[in-house]
mmCIF file of C-alpha atoms (C1' of nucleotides) in Angstrom:
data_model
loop_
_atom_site.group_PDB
_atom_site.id
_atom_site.type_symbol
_atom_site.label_atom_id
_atom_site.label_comp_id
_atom_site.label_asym_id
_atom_site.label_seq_id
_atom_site.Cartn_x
_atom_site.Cartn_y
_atom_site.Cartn_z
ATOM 1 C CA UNK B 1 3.258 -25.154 10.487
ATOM 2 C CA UNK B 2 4.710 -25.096 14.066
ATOM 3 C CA UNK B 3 8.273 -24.472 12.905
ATOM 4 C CA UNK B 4 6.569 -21.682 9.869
ATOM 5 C CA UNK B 5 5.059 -19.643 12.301
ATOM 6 C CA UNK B 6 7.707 -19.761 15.409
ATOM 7 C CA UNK B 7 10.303 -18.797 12.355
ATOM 8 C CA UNK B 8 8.018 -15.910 10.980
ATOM 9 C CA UNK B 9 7.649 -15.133 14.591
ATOM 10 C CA UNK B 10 11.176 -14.513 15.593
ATOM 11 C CA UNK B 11 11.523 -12.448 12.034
ATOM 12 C CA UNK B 12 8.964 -10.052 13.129
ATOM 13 C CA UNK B 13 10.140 -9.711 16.402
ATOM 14 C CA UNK B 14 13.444 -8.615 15.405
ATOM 15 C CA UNK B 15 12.052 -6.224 12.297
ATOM 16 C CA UNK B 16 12.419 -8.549 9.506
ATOM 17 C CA UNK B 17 9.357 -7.786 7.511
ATOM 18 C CA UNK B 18 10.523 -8.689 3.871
ATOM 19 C CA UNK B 19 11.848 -12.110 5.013
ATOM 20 C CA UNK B 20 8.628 -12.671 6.580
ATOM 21 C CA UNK B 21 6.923 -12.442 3.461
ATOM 22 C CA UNK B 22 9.405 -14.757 1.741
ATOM 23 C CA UNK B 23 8.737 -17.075 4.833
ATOM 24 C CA UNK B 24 4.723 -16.841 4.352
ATOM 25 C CA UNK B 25 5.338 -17.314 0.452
ATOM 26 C CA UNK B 26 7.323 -20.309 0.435
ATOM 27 C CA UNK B 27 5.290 -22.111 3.132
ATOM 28 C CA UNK B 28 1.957 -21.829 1.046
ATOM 29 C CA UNK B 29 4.085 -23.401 -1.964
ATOM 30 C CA UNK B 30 5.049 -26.063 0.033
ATOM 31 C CA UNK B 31 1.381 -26.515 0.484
ATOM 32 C CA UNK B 32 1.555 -25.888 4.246
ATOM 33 C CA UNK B 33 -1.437 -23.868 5.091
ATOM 34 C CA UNK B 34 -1.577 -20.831 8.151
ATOM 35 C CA UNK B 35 -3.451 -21.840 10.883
ATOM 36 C CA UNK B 36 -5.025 -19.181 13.570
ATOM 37 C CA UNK B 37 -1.882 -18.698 15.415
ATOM 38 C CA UNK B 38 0.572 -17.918 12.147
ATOM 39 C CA UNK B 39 -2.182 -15.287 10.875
ATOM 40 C CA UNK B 40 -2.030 -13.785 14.735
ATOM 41 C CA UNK B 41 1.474 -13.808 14.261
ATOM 42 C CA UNK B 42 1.166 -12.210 11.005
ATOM 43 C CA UNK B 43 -0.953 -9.268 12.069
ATOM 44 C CA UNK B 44 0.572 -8.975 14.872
ATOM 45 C CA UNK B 45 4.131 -8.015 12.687
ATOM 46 C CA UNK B 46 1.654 -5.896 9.703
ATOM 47 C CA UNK B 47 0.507 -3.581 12.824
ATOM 48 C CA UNK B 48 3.757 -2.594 13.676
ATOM 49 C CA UNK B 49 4.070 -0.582 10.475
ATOM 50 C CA UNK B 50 0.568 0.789 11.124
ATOM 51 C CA UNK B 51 -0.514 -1.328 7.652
ATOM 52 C CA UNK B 52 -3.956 -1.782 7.579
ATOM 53 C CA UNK B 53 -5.071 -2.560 4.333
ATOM 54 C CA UNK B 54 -2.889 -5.646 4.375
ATOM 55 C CA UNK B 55 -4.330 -6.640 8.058
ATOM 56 C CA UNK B 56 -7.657 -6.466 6.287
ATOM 57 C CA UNK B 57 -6.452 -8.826 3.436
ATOM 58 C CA UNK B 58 -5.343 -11.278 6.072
ATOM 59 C CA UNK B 59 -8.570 -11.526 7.550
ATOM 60 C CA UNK B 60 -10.071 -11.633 4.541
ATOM 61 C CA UNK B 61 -7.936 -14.685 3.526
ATOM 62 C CA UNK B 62 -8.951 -16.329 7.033
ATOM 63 C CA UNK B 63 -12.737 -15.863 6.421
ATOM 64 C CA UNK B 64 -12.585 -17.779 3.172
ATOM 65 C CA UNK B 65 -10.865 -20.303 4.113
ATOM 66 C CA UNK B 66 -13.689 -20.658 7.429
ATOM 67 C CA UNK B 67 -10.994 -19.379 10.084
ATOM 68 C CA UNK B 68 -12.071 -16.757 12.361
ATOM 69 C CA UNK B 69 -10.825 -14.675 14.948
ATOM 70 C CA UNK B 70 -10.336 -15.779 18.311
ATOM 71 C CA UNK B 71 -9.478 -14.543 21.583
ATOM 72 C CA UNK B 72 -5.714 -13.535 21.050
ATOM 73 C CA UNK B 73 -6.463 -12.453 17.416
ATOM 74 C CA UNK B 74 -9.087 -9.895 18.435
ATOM 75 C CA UNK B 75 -6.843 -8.598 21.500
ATOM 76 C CA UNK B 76 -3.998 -8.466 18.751
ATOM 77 C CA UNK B 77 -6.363 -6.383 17.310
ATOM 78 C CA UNK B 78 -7.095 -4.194 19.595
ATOM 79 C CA UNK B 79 -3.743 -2.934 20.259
ATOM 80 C CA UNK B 80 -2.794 -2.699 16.704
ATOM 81 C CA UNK B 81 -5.500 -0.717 16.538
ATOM 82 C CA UNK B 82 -5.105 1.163 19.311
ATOM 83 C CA UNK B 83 -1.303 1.828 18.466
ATOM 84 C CA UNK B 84 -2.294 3.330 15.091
ATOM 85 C CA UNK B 85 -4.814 5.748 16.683
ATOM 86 C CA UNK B 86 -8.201 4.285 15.529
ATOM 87 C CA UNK B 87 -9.559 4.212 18.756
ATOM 88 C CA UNK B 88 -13.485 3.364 17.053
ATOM 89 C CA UNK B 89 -12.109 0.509 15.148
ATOM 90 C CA UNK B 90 -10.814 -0.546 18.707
ATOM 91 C CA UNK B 91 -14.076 0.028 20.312
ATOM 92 C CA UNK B 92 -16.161 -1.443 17.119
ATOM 93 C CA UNK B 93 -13.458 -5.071 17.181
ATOM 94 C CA UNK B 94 -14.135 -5.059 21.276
ATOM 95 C CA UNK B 95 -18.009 -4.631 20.679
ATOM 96 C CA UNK B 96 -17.714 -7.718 17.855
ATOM 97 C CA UNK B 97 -15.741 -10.180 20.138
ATOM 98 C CA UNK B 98 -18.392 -9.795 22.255
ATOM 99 C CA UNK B 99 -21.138 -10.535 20.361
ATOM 100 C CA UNK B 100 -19.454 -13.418 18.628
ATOM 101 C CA UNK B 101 -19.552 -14.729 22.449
ATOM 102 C CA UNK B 102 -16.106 -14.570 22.975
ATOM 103 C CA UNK B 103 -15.687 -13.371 26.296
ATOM 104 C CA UNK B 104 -12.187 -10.966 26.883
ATOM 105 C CA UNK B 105 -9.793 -11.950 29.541
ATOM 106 C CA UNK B 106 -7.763 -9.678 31.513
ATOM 107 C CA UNK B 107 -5.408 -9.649 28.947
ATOM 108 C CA UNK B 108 -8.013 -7.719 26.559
ATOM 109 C CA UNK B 109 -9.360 -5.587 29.206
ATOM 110 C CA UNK B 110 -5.188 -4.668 29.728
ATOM 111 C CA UNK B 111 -5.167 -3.727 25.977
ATOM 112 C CA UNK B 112 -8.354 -1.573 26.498
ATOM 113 C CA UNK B 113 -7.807 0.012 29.377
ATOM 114 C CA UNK B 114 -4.227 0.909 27.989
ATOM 115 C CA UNK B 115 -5.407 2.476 24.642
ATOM 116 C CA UNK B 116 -7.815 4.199 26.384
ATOM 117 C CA UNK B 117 -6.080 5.777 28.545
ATOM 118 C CA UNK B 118 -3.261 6.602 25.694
ATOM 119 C CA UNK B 119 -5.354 8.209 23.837
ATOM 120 C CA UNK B 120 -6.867 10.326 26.350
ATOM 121 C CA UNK B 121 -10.187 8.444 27.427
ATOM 122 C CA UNK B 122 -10.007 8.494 31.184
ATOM 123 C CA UNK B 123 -13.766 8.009 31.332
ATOM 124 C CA UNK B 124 -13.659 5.670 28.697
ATOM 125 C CA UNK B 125 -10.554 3.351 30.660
ATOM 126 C CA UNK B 126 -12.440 3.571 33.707
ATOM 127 C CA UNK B 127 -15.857 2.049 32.538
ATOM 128 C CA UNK B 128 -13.728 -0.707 30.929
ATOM 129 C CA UNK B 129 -12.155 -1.077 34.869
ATOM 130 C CA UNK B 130 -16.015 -1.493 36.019
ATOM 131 C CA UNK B 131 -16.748 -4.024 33.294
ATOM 132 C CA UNK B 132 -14.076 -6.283 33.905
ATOM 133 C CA UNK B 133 -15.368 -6.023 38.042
ATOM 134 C CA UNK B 134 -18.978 -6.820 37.159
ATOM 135 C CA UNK B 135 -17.582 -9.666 34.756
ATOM 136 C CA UNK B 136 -15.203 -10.644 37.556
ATOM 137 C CA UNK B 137 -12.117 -10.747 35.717
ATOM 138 C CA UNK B 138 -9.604 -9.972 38.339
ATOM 139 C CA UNK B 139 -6.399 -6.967 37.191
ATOM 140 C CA UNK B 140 -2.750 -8.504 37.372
ATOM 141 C CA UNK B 141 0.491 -7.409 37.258
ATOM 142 C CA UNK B 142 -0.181 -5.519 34.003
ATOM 143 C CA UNK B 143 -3.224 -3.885 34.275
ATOM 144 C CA UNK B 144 -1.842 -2.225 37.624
ATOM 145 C CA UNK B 145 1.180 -1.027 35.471
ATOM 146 C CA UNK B 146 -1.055 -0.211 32.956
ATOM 147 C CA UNK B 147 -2.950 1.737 35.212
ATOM 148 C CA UNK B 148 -0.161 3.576 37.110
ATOM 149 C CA UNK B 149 1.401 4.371 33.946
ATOM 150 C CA UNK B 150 -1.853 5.925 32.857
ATOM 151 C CA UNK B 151 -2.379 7.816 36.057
ATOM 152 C CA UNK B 152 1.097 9.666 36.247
ATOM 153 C CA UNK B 153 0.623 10.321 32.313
ATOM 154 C CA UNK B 154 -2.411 12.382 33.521
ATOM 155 C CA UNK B 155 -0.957 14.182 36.031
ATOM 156 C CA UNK B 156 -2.413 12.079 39.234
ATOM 157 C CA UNK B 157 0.523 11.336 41.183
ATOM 158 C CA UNK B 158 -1.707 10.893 44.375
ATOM 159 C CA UNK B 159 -3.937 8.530 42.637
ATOM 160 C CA UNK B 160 -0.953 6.453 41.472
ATOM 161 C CA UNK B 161 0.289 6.041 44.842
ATOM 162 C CA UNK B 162 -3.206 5.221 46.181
ATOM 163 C CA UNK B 163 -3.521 2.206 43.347
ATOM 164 C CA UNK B 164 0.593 1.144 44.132
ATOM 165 C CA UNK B 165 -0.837 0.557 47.724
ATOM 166 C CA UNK B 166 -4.103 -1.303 46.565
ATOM 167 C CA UNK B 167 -2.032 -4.096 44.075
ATOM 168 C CA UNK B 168 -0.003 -4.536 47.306
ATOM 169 C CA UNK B 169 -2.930 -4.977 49.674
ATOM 170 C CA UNK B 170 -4.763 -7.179 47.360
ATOM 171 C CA UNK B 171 -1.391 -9.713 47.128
ATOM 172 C CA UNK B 172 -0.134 -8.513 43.971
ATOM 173 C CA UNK B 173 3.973 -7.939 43.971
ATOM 174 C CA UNK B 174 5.255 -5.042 41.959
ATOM 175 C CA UNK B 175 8.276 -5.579 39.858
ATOM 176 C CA UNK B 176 10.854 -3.897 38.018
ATOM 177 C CA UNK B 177 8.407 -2.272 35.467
ATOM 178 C CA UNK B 178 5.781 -0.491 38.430
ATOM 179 C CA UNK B 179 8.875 0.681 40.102
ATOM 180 C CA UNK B 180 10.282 2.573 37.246
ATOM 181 C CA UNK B 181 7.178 3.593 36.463
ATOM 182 C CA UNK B 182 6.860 5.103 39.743
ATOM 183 C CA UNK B 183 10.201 5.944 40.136
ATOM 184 C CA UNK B 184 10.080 7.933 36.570
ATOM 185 C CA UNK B 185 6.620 9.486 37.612
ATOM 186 C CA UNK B 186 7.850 10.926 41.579
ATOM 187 C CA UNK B 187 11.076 12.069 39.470
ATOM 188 C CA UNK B 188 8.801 14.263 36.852
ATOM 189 C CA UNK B 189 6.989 15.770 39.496
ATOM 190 C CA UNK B 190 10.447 16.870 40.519
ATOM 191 C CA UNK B 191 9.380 15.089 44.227
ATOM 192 C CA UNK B 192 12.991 13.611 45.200
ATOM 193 C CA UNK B 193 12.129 11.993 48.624
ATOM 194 C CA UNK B 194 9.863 9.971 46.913
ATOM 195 C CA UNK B 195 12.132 8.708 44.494
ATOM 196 C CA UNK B 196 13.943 8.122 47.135
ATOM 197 C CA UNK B 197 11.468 6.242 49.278
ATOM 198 C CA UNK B 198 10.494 3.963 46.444
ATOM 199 C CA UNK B 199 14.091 3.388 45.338
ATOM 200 C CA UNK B 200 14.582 2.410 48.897
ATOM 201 C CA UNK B 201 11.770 0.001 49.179
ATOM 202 C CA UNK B 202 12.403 -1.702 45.592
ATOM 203 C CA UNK B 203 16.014 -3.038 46.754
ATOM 204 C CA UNK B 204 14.408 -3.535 50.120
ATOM 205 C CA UNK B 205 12.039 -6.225 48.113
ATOM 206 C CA UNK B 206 15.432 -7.442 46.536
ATOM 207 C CA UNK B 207 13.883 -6.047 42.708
ATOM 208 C CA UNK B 208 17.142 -5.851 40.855
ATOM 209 C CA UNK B 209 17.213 -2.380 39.004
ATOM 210 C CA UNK B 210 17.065 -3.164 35.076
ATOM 211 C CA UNK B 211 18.786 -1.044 32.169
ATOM 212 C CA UNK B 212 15.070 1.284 32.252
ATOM 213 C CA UNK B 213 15.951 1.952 35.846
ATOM 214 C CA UNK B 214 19.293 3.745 35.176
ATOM 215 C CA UNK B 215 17.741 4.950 31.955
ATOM 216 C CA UNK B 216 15.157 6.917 33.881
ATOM 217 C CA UNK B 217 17.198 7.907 36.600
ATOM 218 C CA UNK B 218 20.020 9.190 34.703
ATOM 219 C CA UNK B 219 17.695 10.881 32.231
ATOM 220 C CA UNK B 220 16.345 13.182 35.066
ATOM 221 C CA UNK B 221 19.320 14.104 36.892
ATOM 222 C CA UNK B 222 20.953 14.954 33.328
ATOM 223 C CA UNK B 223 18.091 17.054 32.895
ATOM 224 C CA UNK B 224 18.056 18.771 36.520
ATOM 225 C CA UNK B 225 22.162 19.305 36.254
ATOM 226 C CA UNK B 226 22.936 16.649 39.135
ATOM 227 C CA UNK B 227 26.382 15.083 37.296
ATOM 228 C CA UNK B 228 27.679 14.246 40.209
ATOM 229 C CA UNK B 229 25.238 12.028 40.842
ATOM 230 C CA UNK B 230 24.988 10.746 37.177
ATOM 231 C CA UNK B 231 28.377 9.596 37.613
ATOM 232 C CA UNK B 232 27.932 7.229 40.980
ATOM 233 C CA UNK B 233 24.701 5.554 39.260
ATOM 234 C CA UNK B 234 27.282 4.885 35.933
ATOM 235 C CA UNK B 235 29.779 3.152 38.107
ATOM 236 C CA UNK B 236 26.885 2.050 39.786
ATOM 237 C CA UNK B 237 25.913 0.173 36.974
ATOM 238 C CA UNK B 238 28.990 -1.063 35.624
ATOM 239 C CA UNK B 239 29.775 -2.322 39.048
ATOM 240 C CA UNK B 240 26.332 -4.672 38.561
ATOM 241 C CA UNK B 241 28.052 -5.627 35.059
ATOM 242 C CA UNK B 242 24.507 -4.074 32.954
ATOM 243 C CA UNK B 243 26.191 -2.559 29.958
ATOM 244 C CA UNK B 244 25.271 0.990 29.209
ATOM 245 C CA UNK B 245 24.269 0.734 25.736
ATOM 246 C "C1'" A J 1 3.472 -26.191 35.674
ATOM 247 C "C1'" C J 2 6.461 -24.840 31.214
ATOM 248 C "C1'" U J 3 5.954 -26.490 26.451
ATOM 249 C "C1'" A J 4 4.655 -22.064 18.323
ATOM 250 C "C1'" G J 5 0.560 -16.480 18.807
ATOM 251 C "C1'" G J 6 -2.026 -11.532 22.549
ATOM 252 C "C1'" A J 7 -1.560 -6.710 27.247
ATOM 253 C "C1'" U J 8 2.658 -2.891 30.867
ATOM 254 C "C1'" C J 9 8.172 0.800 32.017
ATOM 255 C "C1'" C J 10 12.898 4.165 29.199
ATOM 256 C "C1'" A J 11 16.648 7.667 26.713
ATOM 257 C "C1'" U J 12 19.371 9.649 22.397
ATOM 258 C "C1'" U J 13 17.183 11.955 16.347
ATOM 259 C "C1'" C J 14 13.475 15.595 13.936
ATOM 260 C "C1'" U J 15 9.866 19.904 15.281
ATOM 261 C "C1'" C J 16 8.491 23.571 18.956
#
RNA sequence: ACUAGGAUCCAUUCUC
């Protein structure tokens, strides 16, 4: 089964649906049965194409043979369900979790708190941020970027900055993905001593700029005419041997 | 500790 589902994993990952069916096909006629992490793995590759009929067949196939969701399923779930739009099937999964007893993790309240404030629930995000303090489930890494991401998406640049300097004071190191995040969000408000700043303080932490970085630094100077400077961050880049697709 | 599965950043296409 192990060697199945890592197999079926790697196919999804790389977009390799149909083989993935062949994989699932010839496993079961080898009489090798799923377990609950190959059906994770499963739904996790059906919700990329936003199929779910066939996620409700899988679940259907897990129920009869007594296998039921558990903690990674359901947050699966969620941001499946969350990345096709149906925010109340979200909401209505969440709710059952619950009541099955299963308690979410900050890894679930991460998925909620990131659909939510996709799809335009501030208030909705931020009740989610209160339940996971009176359950005292602590934010990581993620949720912060999943937080600041939200906030500059909304228009709250202040807010962002205010919640970059909390994860800091509460002993939680940014990396490469809050600093582009910030970097991108300073750079939309066209505020270029900001950019600045936090470029300045992200090699000061020795983060090494990833391919995003120059990405979303070349993508606003492009835009704002700057081709000057578009050119330094290219040899810039080449010089730090990242290859610029 | 890691040891098959879950959460976060980005451009180019199409439309305006």
């Amino acid at each position: 089964v192990v060697t199945y589902t890592t197999m079926l994993d790697c196919l999804y990952k790389n977009g390799n649906k149909e083989e993935g069916k062949d994989i699932i096909s010839e496993m079961k006629s080898r009489g090798i049965q799923p377990n609950l992490v190959t059906y994770t793995t499963m739904v996790r590759g059906v919700c990329e194409s936003g199929n779910m009929e066939e996620v409700e067949g899988i679940l259907y196939e897990m129920k009869s043979r007594g296998l039921y969701p558990d903690l990674v399923l359901y947050t699966t779930m969620i941001r499946g369900l969350f990345q096709i739009g149906n925010t109340e099937e979200a909401e209505r999964i969440f709710f059952e979790m619950k009541s099955r007893g299963i308690f979410p993790d900050v890894v679930t309240y991460t998925a909620m708190i990131n659909g939510f404030l996709r799809s335009g629930n501030k208030e909705k995000a931020t009740s989610i941020v209160c339940e996971m303090e009176s359950n005292e489930v602590s934010p990581n890494l993620f949720t912060y970027n999943v937080l600041i991401h939200g906030l500059i998406h909304t228009g709250n640049m202040e807010k962002a900055k205010a919640i970059f300097c909390e994860m800091k004071r509460r002993g939680i190191s940014p990396d490469v993905v809050t600093f582009n995040t910030m970097i991108s969000g300073f750079l939309s408000f066209d505020l270029w001593e900001g950019a600045k700043e936090i470029v300045c303080e992200m090699s000061a932490l020795g983060i090494q700029p990833s391919v995003v970085t120059f990405i979303v630094l070349t993508g606003k100077l492009i835009r704002k005419g700057r081709f000057s400077q578009v050119d330094q961050l290219l040899r810039f880049m080449m010089e730090k041997d990242e290859s610029p697709d």
